[in-house]
Tab-separated table of C-alpha atoms and ligand atoms in Angstrom:
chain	number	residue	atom	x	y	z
A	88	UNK	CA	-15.915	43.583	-28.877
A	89	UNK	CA	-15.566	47.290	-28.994
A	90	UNK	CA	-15.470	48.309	-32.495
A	91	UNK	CA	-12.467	51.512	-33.174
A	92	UNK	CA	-14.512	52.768	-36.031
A	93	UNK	CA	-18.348	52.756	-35.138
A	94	UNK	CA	-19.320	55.538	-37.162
A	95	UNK	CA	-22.088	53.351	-39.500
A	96	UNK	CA	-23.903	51.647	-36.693
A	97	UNK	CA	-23.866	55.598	-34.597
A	98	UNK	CA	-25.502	56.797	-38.287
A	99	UNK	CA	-27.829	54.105	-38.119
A	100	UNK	CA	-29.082	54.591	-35.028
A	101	UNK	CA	-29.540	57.991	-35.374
A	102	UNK	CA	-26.865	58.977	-33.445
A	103	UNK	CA	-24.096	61.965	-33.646
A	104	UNK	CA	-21.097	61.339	-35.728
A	105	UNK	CA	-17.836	63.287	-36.593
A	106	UNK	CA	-18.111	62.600	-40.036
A	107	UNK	CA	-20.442	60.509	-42.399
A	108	UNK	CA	-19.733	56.949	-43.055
A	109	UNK	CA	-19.517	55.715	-46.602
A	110	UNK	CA	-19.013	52.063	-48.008
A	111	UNK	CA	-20.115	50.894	-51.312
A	112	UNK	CA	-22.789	48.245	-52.605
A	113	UNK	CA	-20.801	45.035	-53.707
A	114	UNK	CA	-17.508	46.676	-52.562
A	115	UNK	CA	-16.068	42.851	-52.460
A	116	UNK	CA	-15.784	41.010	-55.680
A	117	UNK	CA	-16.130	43.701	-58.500
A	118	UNK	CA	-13.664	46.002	-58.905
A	119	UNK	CA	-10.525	45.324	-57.323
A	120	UNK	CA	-7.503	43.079	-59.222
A	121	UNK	CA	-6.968	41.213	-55.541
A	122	UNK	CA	-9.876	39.951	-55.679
A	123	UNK	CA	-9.918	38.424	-59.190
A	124	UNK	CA	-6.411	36.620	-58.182
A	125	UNK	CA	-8.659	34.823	-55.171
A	126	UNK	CA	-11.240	34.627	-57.397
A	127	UNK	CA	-8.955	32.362	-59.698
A	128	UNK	CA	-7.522	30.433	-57.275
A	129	UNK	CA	-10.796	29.578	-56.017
A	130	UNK	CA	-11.864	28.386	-59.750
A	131	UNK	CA	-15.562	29.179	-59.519
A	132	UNK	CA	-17.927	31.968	-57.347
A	133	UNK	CA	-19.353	28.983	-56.005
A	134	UNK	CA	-16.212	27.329	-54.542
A	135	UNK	CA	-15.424	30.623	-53.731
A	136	UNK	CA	-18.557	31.905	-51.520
A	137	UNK	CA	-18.174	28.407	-49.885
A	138	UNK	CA	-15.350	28.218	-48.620
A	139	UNK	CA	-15.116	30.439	-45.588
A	140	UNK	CA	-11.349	31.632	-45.276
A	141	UNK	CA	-11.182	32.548	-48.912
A	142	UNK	CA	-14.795	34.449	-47.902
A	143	UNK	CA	-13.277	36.263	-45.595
A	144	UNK	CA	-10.387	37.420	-47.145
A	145	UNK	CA	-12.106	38.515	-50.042
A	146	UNK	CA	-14.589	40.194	-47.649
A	147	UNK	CA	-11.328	42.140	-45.607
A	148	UNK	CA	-9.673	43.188	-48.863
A	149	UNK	CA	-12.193	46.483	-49.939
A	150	UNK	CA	-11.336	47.480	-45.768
A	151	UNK	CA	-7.907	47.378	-46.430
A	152	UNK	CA	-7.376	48.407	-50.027
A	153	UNK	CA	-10.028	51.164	-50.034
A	154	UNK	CA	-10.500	52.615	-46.551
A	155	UNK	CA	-14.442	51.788	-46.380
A	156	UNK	CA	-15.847	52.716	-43.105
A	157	UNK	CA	-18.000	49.065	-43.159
A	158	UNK	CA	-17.232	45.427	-44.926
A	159	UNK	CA	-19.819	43.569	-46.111
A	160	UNK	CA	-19.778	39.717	-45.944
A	161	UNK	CA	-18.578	38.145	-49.439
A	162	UNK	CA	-21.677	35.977	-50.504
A	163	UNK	CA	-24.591	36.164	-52.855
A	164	UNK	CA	-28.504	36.662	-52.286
A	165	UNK	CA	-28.898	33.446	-54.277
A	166	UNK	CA	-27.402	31.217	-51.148
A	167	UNK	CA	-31.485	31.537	-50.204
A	168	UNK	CA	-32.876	29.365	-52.933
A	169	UNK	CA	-30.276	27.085	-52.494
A	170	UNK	CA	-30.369	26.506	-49.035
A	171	UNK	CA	-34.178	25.757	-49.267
A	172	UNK	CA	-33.552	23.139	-51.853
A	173	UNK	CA	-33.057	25.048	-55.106
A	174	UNK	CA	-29.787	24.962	-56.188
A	175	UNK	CA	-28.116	27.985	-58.803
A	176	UNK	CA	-24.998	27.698	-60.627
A	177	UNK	CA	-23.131	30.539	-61.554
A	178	UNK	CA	-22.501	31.014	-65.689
A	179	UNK	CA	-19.176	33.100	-66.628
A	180	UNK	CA	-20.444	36.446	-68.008
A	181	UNK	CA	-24.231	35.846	-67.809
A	182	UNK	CA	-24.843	35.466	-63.975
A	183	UNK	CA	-27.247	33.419	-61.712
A	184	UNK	CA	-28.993	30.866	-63.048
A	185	UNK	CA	-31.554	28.006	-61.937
A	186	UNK	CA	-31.630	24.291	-63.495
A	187	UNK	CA	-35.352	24.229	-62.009
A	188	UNK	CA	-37.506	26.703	-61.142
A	189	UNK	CA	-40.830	26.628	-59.081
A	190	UNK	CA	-44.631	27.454	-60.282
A	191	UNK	CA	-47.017	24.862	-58.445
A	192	UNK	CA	-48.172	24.038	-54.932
A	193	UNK	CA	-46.452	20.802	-55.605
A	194	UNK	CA	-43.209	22.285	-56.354
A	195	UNK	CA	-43.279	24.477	-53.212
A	196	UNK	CA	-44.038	21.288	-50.869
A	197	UNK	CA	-40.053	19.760	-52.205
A	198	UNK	CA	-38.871	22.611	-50.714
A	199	UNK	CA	-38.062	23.443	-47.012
A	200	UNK	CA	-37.474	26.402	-44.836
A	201	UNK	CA	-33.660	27.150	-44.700
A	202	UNK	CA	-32.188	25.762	-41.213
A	203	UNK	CA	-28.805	28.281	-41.135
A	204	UNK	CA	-26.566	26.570	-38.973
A	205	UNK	CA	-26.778	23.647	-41.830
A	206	UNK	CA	-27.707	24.843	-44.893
A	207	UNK	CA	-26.044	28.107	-44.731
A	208	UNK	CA	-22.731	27.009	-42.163
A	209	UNK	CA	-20.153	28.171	-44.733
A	210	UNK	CA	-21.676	31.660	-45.023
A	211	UNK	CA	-22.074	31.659	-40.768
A	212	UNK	CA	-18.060	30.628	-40.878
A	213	UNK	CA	-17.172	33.020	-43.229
A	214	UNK	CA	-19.012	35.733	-40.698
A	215	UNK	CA	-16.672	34.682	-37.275
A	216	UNK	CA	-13.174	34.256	-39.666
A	217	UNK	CA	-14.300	37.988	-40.844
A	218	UNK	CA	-14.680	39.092	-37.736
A	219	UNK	CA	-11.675	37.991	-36.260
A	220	UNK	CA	-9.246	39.358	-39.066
A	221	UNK	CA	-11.228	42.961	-38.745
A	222	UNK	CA	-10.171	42.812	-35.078
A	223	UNK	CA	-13.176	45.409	-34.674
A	224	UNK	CA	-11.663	47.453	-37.085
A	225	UNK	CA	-14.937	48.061	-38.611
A	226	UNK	CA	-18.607	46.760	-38.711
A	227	UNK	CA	-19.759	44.299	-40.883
A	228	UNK	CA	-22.819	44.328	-43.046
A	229	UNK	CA	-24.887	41.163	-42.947
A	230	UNK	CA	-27.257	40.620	-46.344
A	231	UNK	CA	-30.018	39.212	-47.784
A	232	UNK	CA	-32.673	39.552	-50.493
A	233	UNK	CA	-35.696	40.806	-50.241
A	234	UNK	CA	-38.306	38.000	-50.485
A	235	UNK	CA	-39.724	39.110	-53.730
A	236	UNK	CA	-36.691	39.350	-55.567
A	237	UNK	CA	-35.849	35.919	-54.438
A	238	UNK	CA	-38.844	34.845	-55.863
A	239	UNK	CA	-38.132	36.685	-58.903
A	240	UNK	CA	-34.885	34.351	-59.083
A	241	UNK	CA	-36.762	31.273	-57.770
A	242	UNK	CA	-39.906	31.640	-60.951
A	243	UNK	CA	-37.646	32.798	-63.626
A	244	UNK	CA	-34.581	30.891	-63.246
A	245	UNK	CA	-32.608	33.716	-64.473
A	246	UNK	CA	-32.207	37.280	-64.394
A	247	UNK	CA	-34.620	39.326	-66.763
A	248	UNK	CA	-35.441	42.776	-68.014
A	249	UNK	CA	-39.028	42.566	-67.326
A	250	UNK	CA	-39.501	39.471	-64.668
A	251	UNK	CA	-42.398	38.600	-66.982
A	252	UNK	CA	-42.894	34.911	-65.594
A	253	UNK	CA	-42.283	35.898	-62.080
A	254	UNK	CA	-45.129	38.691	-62.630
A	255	UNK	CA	-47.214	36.449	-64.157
A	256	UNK	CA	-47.383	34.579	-60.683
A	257	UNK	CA	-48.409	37.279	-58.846
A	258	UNK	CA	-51.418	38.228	-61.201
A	259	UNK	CA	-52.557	33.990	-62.076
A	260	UNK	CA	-51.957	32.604	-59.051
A	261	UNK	CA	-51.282	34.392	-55.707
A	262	UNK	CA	-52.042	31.877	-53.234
A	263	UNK	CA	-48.846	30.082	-55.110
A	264	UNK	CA	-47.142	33.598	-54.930
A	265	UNK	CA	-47.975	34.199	-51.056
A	266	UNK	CA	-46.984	30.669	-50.332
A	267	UNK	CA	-43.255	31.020	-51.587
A	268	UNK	CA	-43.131	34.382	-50.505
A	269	UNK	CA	-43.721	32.694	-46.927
A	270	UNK	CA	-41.233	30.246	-47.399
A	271	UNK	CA	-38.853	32.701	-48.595
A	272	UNK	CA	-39.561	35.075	-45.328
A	273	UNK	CA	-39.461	32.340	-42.419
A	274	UNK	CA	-35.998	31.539	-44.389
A	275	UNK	CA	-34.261	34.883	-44.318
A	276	UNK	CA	-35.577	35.871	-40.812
A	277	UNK	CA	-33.716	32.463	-39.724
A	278	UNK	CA	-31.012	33.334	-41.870
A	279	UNK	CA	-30.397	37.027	-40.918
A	280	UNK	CA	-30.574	35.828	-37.317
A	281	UNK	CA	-28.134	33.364	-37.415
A	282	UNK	CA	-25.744	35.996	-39.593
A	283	UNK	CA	-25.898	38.369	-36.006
A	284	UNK	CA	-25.217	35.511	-33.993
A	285	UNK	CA	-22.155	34.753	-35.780
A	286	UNK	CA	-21.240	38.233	-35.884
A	287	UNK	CA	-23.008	40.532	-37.986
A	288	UNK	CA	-23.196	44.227	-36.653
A	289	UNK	CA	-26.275	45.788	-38.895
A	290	UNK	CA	-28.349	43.824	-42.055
A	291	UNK	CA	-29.198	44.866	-45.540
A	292	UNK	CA	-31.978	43.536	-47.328
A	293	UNK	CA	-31.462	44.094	-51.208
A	294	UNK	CA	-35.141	44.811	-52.836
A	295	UNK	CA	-32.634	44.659	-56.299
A	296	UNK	CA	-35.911	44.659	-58.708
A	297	UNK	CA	-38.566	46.211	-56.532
A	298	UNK	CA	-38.766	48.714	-59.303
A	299	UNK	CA	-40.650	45.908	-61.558
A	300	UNK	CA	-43.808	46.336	-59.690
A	301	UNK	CA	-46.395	48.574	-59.514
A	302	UNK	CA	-47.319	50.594	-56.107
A	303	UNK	CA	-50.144	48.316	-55.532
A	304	UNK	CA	-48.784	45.031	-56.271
A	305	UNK	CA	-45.748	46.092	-54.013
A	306	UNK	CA	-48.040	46.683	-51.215
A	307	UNK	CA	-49.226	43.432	-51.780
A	308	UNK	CA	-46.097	41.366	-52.451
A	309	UNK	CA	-42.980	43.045	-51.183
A	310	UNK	CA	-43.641	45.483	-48.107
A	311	UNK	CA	-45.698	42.824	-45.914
A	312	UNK	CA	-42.513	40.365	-46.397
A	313	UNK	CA	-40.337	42.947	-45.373
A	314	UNK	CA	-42.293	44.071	-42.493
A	315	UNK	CA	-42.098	40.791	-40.710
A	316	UNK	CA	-38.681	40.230	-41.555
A	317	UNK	CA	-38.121	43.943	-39.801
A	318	UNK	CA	-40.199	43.615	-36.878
A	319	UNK	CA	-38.364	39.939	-36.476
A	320	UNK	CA	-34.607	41.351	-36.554
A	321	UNK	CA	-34.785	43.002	-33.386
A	322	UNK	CA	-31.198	42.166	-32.278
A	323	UNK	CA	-29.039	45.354	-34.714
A	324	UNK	CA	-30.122	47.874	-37.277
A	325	UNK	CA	-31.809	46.850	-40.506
A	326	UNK	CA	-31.285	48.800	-43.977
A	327	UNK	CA	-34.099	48.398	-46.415
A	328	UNK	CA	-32.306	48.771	-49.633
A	329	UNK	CA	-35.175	48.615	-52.647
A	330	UNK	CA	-33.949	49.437	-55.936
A	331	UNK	CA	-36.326	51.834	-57.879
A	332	UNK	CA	-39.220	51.553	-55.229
A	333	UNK	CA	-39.370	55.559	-55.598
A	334	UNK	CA	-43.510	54.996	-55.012
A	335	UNK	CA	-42.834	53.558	-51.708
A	336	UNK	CA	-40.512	55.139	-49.971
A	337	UNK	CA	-43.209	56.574	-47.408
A	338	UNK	CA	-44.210	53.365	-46.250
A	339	UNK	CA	-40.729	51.722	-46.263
A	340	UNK	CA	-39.921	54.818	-43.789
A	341	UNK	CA	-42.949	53.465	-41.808
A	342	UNK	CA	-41.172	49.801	-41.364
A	343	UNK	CA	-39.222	49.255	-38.522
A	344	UNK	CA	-36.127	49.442	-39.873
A	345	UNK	CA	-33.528	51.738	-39.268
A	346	UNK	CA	-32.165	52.843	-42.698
A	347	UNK	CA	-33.401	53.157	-45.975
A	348	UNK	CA	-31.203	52.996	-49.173
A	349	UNK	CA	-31.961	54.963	-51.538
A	350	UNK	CA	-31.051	54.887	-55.674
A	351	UNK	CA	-29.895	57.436	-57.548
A	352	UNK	CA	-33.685	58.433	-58.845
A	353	UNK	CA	-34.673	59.146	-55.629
A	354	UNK	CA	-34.463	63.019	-54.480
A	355	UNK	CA	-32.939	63.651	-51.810
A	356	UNK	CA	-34.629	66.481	-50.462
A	357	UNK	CA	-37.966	64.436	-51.392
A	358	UNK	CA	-36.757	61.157	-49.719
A	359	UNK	CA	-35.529	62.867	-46.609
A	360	UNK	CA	-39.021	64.966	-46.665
A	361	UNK	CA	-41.201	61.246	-46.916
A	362	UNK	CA	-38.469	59.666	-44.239
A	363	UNK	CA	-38.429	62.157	-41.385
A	364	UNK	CA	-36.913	59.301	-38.534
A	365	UNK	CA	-34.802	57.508	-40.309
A	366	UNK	CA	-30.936	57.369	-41.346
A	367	UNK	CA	-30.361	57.751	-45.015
A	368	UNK	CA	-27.935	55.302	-47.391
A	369	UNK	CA	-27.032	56.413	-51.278
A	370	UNK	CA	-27.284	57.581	-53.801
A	371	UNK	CA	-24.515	58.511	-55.639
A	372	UNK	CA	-25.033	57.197	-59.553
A	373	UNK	CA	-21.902	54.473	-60.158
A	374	UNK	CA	-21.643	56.125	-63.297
A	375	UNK	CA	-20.231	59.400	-61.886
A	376	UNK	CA	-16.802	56.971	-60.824
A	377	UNK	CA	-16.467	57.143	-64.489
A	378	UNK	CA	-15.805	61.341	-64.580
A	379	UNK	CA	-12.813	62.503	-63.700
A	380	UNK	CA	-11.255	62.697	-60.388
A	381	UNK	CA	-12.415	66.677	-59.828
A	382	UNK	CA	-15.874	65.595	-61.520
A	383	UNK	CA	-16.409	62.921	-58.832
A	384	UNK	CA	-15.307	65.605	-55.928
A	385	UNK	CA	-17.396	67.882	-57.295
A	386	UNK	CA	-20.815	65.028	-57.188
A	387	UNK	CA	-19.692	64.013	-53.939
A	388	UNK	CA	-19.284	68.036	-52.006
A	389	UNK	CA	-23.306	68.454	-53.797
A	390	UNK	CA	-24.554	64.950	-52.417
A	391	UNK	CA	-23.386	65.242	-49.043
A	392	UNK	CA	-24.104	69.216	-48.916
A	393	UNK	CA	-27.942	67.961	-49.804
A	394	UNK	CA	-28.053	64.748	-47.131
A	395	UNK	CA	-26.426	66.697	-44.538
A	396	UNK	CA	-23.608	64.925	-42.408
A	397	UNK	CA	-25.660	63.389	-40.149
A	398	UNK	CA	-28.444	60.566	-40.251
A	399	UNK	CA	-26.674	59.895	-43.052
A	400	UNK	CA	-24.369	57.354	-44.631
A	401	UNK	CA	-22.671	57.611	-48.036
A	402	UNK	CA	-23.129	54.997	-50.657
A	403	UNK	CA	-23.566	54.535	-54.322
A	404	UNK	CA	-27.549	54.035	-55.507
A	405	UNK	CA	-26.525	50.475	-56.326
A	406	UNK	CA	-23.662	48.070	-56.657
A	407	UNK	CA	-20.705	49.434	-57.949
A	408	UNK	CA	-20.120	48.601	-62.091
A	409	UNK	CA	-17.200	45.834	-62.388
A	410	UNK	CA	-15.647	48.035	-64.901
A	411	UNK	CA	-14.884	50.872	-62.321
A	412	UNK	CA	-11.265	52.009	-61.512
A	413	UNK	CA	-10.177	51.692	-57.961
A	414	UNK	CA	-8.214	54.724	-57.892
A	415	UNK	CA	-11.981	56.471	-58.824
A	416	UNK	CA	-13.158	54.671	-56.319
A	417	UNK	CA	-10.777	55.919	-53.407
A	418	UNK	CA	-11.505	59.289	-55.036
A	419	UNK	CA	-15.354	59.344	-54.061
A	420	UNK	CA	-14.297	57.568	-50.877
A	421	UNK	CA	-11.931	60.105	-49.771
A	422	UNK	CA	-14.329	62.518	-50.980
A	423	UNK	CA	-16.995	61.650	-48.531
A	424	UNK	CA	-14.283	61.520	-45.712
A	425	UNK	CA	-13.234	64.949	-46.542
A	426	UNK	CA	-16.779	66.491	-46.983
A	427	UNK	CA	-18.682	65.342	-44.509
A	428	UNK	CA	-15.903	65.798	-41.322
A	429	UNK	CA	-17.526	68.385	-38.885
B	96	LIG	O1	-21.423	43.631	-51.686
B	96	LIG	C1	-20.577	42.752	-51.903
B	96	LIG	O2	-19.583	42.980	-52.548
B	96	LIG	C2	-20.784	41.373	-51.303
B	96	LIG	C3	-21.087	40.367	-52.260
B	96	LIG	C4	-22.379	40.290	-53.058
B	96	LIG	C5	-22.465	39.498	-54.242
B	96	LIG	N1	-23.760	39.502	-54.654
B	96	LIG	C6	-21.344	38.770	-54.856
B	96	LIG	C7	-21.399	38.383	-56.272
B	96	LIG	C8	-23.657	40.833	-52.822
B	96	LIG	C9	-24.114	41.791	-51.746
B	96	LIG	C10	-24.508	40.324	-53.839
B	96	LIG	C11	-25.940	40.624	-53.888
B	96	LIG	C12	-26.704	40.292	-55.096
B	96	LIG	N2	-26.572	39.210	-55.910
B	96	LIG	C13	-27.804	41.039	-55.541
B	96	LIG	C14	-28.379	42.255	-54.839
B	96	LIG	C15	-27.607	43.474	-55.121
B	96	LIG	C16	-27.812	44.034	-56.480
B	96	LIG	O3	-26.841	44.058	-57.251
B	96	LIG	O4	-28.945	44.444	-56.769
B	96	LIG	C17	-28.308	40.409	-56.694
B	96	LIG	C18	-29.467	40.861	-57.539
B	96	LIG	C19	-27.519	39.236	-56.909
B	96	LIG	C20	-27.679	38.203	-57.969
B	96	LIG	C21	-26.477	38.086	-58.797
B	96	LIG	N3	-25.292	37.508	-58.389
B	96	LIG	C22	-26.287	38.526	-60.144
B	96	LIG	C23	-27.343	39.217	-60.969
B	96	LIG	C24	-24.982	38.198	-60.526
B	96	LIG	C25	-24.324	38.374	-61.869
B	96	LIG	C26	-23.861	39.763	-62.103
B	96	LIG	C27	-22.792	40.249	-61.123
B	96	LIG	O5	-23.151	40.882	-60.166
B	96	LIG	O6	-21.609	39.971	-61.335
B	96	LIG	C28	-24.368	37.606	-59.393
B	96	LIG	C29	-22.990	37.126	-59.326
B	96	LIG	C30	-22.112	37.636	-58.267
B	96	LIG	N4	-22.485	37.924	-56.978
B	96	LIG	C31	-20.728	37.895	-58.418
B	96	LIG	C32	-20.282	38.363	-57.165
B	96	LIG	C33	-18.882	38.733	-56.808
B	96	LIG	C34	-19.925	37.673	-59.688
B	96	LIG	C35	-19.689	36.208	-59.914
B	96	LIG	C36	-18.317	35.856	-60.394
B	96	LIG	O7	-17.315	36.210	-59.750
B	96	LIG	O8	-18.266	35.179	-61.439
């Protein structure tokens, strides 16, 4: 289907557009009071990233209610693990976490590679009832995790300030930490691939805590993983999203990919200087939707004035903060909109 508002997947391919696009990172399921009233109904995140229809809506309501120029399917990275054989539950006000986690050979041999069109049907439903209520209204963003920060997840069971046990893998026993890694990969390449078959238009992968590792052990435990999942998504643009990876975003620019996402630590001027051929995603801090409404104008005119309008696409440098008001929200949308129109 022909899509009436194209204007990411032009950016992303490098093409010219009239203005830049601009969504936000976890646009669905934050911020906005419709979606806590679905959320409620549904009872639980779980019940609610499961069941397709209720996926979907939630997924349509940030394209309605705040005029992004993308949606981005309403799931979690987490649906990995599980579909592989490691279930997560969902605690009220603390996040993910994992009943068992994984540190031997032996536990890596209970799991299995994820096979989509089972494990993962409710997300691939979810995808085609999206895509029907857009009505090509506007792309939508496919996602996944990065392998290592599924790993992360996987060893530690829980999110983390320093990923200490997770690290710990990488230094006492890599052949464990190459082996899930693997698993992890084959997974989301499957995954990914059966997201753009249902419907997906461009893919993110979410690198959330590749900022936990140093240069060398990224090189060694994050950027091969990504590579293969790159060179195996051949089918629409990929955006390598990796949270404080600042040290690598030469090489990332190097991956075949077609965007990189950039946080809010990462110059721009810099970043576009190390990332000559590709598109641009970022950076704005989510704390600026805090300022007041000229305040946010004012962030948004200097961002886009130092991206440029083109190769570009307007984001935040990470999710958006639950706490955010919507109206601040349209603000910085609008703002983009008005800023970047040629
Ligand atoms: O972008 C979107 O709005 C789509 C939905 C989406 C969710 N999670 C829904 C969600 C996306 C893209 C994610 C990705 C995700 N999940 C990441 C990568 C992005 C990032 O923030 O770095 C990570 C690290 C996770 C793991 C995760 N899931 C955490 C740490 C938490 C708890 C904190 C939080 O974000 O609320 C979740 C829960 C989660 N994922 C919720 C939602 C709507 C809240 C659960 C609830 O409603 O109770």
């Amino acid at each position: 289907m022909n899509l009436k508002n194209d204007l990411l997947l032009r950016a992303a391919r490098g093409e010219k557009t009239e203005r830049t696009p601009v969504w936000m990172m976890r646009q669905a399921g934050r911020i906005l009071a419709e979606y806590r009233a679905v959320r409620e109904k549904a009872g639980s995140f779980i019940k609610l990233a499961t069941t397709p229809e209720m996926a979907a809506e939630v997924t349509l309501q940030p394209v309605d209610l705040l005029g992004v120029d993308a949606a981005i399917i309403f799931s979690d990275i987490l649906v990995i693990p599980e579909a592989m054989g490691l279930p997560y539950e969902m605690v009220e006000q603390r996040g993910p976490v994992f009943p068992s986690t994984v540190h031997t050979l032996e536990d890596l041999q209970k799991l299995h590679i994820a096979e989509p069109e089972t494990d993962l049907k409710y997300v691939l439903d979810a995808i085609k009832i999206t895509k029907e209520g857009l009505a090509g209204r506007v792309p939508l963003i496919g996602f996944a995790g990065a392998p290592f920060t599924i790993f992360c997840y996987m060893t530690e069971g829980k999110g983390s300030k320093t990923f200490s046990v997770a690290k710990k893998h990488l230094y006492a026993d890599p052949g464990f930490s190459h082996t899930l890694l693997q698993q992890i990969t084959d997974s989301t390449i499957a995954y990914l691939k059966a997201q753009i078959a249902a419907g997906a238009d461009i893919v993110q992968l979410f690198d959330s805590w590749a900022g936990i590792l140093s240069p060398e052990q990224y090189r060694i435990f994050s950027l091969p993983y990504i590579k293969q999942i790159c060179d195996a998504i051949t089918e629409v643009p990929v955006t390598v999203f990796a949270k404080g990876a600042f040290f690598a975003r030469k090489e990332i620019g190097e991956l075949s990919c077609s965007v990189v996402g950039l946080d809010w630590n990462m110059d721009i001027a810099e970043s576009r200087a190390l990332i000559p051929d590709k598109t641009l995603q970022g950076n704005l801090d989510p704390c600026v939707l805090y300022s007041s409404y000229d305040q946010i104008r004012a962030e948004v005119k200097k961002m886009v004035g130092q991206f440029g309008t083109q190769r570009y696409i307007a984001n935040l440098g990470h999710g958006v903060y639950p706490d955010t008001d919507p109206d601040k929200v349209r603000c910085f949308i609008e703002a983009v909109k008005e800023y970047s129109s040629l």
